XYZ file of C-alpha atoms in Angstrom:
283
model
C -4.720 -21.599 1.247
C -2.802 -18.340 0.521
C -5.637 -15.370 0.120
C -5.437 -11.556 -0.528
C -6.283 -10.078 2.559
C -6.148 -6.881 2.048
C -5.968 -4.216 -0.857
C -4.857 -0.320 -0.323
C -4.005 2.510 -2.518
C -2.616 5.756 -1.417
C -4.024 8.699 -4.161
C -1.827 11.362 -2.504
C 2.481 9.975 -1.984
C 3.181 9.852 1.867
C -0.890 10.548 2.987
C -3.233 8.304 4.803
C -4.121 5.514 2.046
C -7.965 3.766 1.225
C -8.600 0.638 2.419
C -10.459 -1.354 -1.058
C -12.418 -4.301 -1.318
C -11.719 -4.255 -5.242
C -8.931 -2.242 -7.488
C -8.329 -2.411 -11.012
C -4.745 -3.609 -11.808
C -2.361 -1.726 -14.005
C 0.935 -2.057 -14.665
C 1.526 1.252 -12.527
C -0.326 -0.189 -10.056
C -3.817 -0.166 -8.056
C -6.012 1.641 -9.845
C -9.983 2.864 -8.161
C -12.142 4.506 -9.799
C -9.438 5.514 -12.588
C -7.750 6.766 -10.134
C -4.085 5.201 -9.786
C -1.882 4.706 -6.556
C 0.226 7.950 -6.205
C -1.305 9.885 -8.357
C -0.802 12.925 -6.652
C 2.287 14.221 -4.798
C 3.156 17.186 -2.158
C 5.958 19.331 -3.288
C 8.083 22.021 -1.765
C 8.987 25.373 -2.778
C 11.513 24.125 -5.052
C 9.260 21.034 -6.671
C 10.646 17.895 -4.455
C 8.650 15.907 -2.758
C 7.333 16.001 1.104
C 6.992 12.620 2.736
C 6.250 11.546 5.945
C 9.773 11.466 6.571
C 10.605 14.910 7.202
C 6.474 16.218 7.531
C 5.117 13.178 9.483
C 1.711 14.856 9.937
C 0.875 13.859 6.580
C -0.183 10.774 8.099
C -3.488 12.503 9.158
C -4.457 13.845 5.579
C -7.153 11.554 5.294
C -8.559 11.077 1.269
C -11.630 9.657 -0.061
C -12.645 9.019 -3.294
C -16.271 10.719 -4.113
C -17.665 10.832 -7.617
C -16.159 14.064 -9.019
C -13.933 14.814 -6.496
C -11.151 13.666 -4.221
C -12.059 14.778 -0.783
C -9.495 15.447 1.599
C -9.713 16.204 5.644
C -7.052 16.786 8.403
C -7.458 18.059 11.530
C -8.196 21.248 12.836
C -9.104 22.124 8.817
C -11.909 22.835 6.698
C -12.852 20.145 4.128
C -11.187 19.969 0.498
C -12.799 18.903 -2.753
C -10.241 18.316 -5.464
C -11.446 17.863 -8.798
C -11.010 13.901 -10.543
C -11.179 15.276 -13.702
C -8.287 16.213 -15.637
C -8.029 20.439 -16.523
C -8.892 21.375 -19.937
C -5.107 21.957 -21.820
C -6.339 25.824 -21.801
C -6.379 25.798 -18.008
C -3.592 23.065 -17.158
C -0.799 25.229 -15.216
C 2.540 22.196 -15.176
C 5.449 21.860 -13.116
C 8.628 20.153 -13.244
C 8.984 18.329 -10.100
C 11.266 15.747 -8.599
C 10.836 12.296 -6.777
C 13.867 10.832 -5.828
C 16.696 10.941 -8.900
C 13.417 11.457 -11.065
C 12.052 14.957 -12.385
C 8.520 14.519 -14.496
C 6.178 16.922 -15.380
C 2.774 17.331 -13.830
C -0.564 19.304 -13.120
C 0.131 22.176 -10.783
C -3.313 22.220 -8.588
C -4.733 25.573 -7.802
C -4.078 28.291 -5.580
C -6.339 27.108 -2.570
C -5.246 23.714 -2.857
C -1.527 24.715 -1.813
C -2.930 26.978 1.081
C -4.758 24.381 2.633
C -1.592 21.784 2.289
C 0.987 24.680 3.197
C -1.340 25.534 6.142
C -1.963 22.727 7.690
C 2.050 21.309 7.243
C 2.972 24.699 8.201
C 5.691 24.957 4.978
C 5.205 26.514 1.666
C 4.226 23.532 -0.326
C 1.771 22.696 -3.375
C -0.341 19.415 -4.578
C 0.965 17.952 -8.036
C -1.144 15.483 -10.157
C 1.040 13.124 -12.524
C 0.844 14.608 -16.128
C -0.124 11.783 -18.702
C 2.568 12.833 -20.897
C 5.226 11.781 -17.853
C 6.819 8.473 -17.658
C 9.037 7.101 -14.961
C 9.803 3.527 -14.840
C 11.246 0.668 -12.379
C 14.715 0.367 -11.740
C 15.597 -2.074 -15.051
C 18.216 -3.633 -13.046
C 15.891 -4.991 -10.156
C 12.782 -5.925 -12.798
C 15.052 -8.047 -14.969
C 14.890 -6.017 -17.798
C 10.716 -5.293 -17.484
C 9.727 -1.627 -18.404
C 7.644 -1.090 -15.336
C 5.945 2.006 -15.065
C 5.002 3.785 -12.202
C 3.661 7.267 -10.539
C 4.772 8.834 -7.594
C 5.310 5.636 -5.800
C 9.376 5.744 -4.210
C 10.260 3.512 -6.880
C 7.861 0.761 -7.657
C 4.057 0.321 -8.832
C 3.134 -2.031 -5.913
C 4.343 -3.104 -2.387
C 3.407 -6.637 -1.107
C 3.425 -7.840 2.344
C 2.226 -11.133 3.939
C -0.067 -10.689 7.402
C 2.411 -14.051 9.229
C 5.500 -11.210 8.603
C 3.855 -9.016 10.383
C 2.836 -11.521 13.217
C 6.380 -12.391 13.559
C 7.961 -9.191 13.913
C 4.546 -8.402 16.533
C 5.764 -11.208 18.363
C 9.476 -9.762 19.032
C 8.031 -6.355 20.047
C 5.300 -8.173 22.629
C 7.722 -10.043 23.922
C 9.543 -6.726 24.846
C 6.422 -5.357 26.395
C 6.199 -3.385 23.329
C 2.347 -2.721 21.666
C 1.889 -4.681 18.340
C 1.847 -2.356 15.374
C -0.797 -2.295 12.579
C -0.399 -3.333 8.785
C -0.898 0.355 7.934
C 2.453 1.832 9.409
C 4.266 -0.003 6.813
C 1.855 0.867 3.697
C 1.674 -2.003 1.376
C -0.486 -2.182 -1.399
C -1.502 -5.946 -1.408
C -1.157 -8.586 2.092
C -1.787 -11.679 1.481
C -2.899 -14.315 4.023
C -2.135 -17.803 4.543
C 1.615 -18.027 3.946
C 4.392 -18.001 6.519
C 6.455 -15.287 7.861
C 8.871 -13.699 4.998
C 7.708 -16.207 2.132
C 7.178 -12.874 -0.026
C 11.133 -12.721 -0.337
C 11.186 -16.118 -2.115
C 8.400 -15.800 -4.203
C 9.774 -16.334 -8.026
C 5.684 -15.275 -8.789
C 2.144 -15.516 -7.374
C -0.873 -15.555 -9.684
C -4.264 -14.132 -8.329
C -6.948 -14.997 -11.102
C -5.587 -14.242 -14.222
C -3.133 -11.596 -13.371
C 1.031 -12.455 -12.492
C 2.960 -10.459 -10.198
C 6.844 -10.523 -9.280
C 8.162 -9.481 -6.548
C 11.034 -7.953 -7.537
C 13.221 -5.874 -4.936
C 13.191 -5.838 -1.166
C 11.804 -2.851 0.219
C 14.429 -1.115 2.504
C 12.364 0.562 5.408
C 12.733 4.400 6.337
C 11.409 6.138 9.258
C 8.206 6.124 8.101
C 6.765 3.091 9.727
C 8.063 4.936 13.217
C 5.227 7.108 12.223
C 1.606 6.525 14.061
C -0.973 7.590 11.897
C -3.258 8.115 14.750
C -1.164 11.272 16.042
C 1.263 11.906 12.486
C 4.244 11.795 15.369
C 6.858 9.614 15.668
C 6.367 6.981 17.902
C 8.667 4.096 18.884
C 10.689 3.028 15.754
C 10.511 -1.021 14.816
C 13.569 -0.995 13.193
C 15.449 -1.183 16.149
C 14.009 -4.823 16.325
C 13.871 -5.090 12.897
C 17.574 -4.362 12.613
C 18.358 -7.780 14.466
C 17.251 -10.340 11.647
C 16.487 -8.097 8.694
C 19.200 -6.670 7.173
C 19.701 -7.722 3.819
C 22.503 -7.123 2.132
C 20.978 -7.775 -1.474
C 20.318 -3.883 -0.797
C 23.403 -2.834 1.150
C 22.419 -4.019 3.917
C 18.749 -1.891 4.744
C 16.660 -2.883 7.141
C 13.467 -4.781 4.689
C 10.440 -5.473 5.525
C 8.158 -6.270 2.361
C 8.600 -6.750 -1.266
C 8.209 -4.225 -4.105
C 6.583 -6.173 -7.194
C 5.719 -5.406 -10.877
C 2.908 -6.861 -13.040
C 3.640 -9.329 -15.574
C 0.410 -9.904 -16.826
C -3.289 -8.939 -15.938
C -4.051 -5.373 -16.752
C -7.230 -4.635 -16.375
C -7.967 -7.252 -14.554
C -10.271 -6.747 -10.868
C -8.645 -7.671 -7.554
C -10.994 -8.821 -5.094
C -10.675 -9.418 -1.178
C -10.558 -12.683 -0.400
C -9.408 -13.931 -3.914
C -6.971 -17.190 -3.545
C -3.144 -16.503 -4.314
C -1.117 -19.152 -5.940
C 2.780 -18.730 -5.133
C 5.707 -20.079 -7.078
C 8.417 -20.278 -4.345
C 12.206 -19.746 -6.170
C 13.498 -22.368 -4.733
């Protein structure tokens, strides 16, 4: 029987995510505590986003949601408590910022909030909160025409990976003499259990309770997973092995490893640990 097996949101793009027993679905994704996946984004001196990419000691900003504030710790620096609620629209300072081809407006947070961020990544950076009045969607041409909306993700409200994927590709590296890596280098949102390796890329749907997800684009892997959050330094990179059965060339060829999904229906509706999935193979 195919089960969720784990849930995890990520409040700030490219930091260390929160492991849930429950979220809220939205069509933007996870939601906790009204609080949705990627709600909050790093930007430079110019508004584009930092990832993990180029600032790979992001890994070790380490959230957690308390009930006022989001509190934030990294090493070597003193705690931060940043405010859940929105500013008052006399107080709201915005920003025009850009992820990917994308530029939205958002919430410029204060003054101490981009010392402690440009400290600690040693750049002159600032933390941005997604403005209600901002929209981005899903690629239309990958969602079949669904308006899916989404934050601060890369592209995509959610990012679903099966644990037997994993397994296999742990399997490859320990038979190199390689150490198996954990789920968390490659970020998903949802992992579901009890499926074989790589079923995710044939999934026409899966159905947890009420709700109906798509997958609907392989994700094409960066550097990132190279990254151990442990240290926020790049380690030894898996696509190397990845790169010997997973290109794809539904996406030009990228090295995937996981599938990005939209919700069809469900909003509102409470994911749960251990909740079975039905899947609707595509073929």
């Amino acid at each position: 029987m195919a089960t969720l097996t784990e849930l995890n949101f990520y409040p700030i793009k490219s930091c260390a995510g929160i492991a849930l027993q429950e979220a809220t679905l939205t069509a933007a994704g996870l939601m906790s505590e009204q609080i949705y996946d990627r709600e909050w984004m790093v930007v430079d001196a110019q508004g584009g986003f930092m990832t993990q990419r180029s600032h790979p000691k992001m890994a070790l900003i380490v959230p957690r949601l308390k009930s006022e504030t989001l509190e934030l710790r990294a090493p070597g620096m003193l705690r931060l408590e940043i405010p859940l609620g929105l500013p008052h629209p006399e107080d709201e300072r915005t920003l025009q910022v850009r992820v990917w081809n994308d530029t939205v407006k958002a919430y410029d947070c204060d003054e101490t909030t981009a010392a402690w961020f440009s400290n600690f990544l040693g750049v002159p950076c600032r933390l941005v909160r997604f403005h209600p009045e901002a929209r981005r969607i899903a690629s239309t041409k990958w969602t079949g025409g669904v308006e899916a909306p989404t934050l601060f993700s890369d592209g995509y409200p959610m990012l679903v990976i099966s644990e037997a994927s994993l397994g296999d590709l742990n399997a490859k590296l320990k038979a190199q003499g390689r150490e198996a890596l954990p789920m968390q280098r490659f970020r998903p949102n949802i992992v579901i259990g009890g499926v074989e390796a790589f079923d995710e890329d044939y999934m026409e749907s899966f159905r947890v309770g009420n709700a109906t997800f798509k997958p609907v684009k392989p994700c094409a892997r960066c550097p990132i997973p190279s990254v151990d959050p442990t240290t926020g330094e790049f380690g030894p990179d898996p696509l190397d092995i990845l790169r010997t059965y997973r290109a794809n060339p539904k996406v030009d060829g990228g090295i995937t490893f996981g599938m990005n999904a939209i919700l069809l229906e469900g909003e509102g509706q409470l994911l749960r640990l251990g909740q079975e999935v039905e899947v609707n193979l595509a073929f």
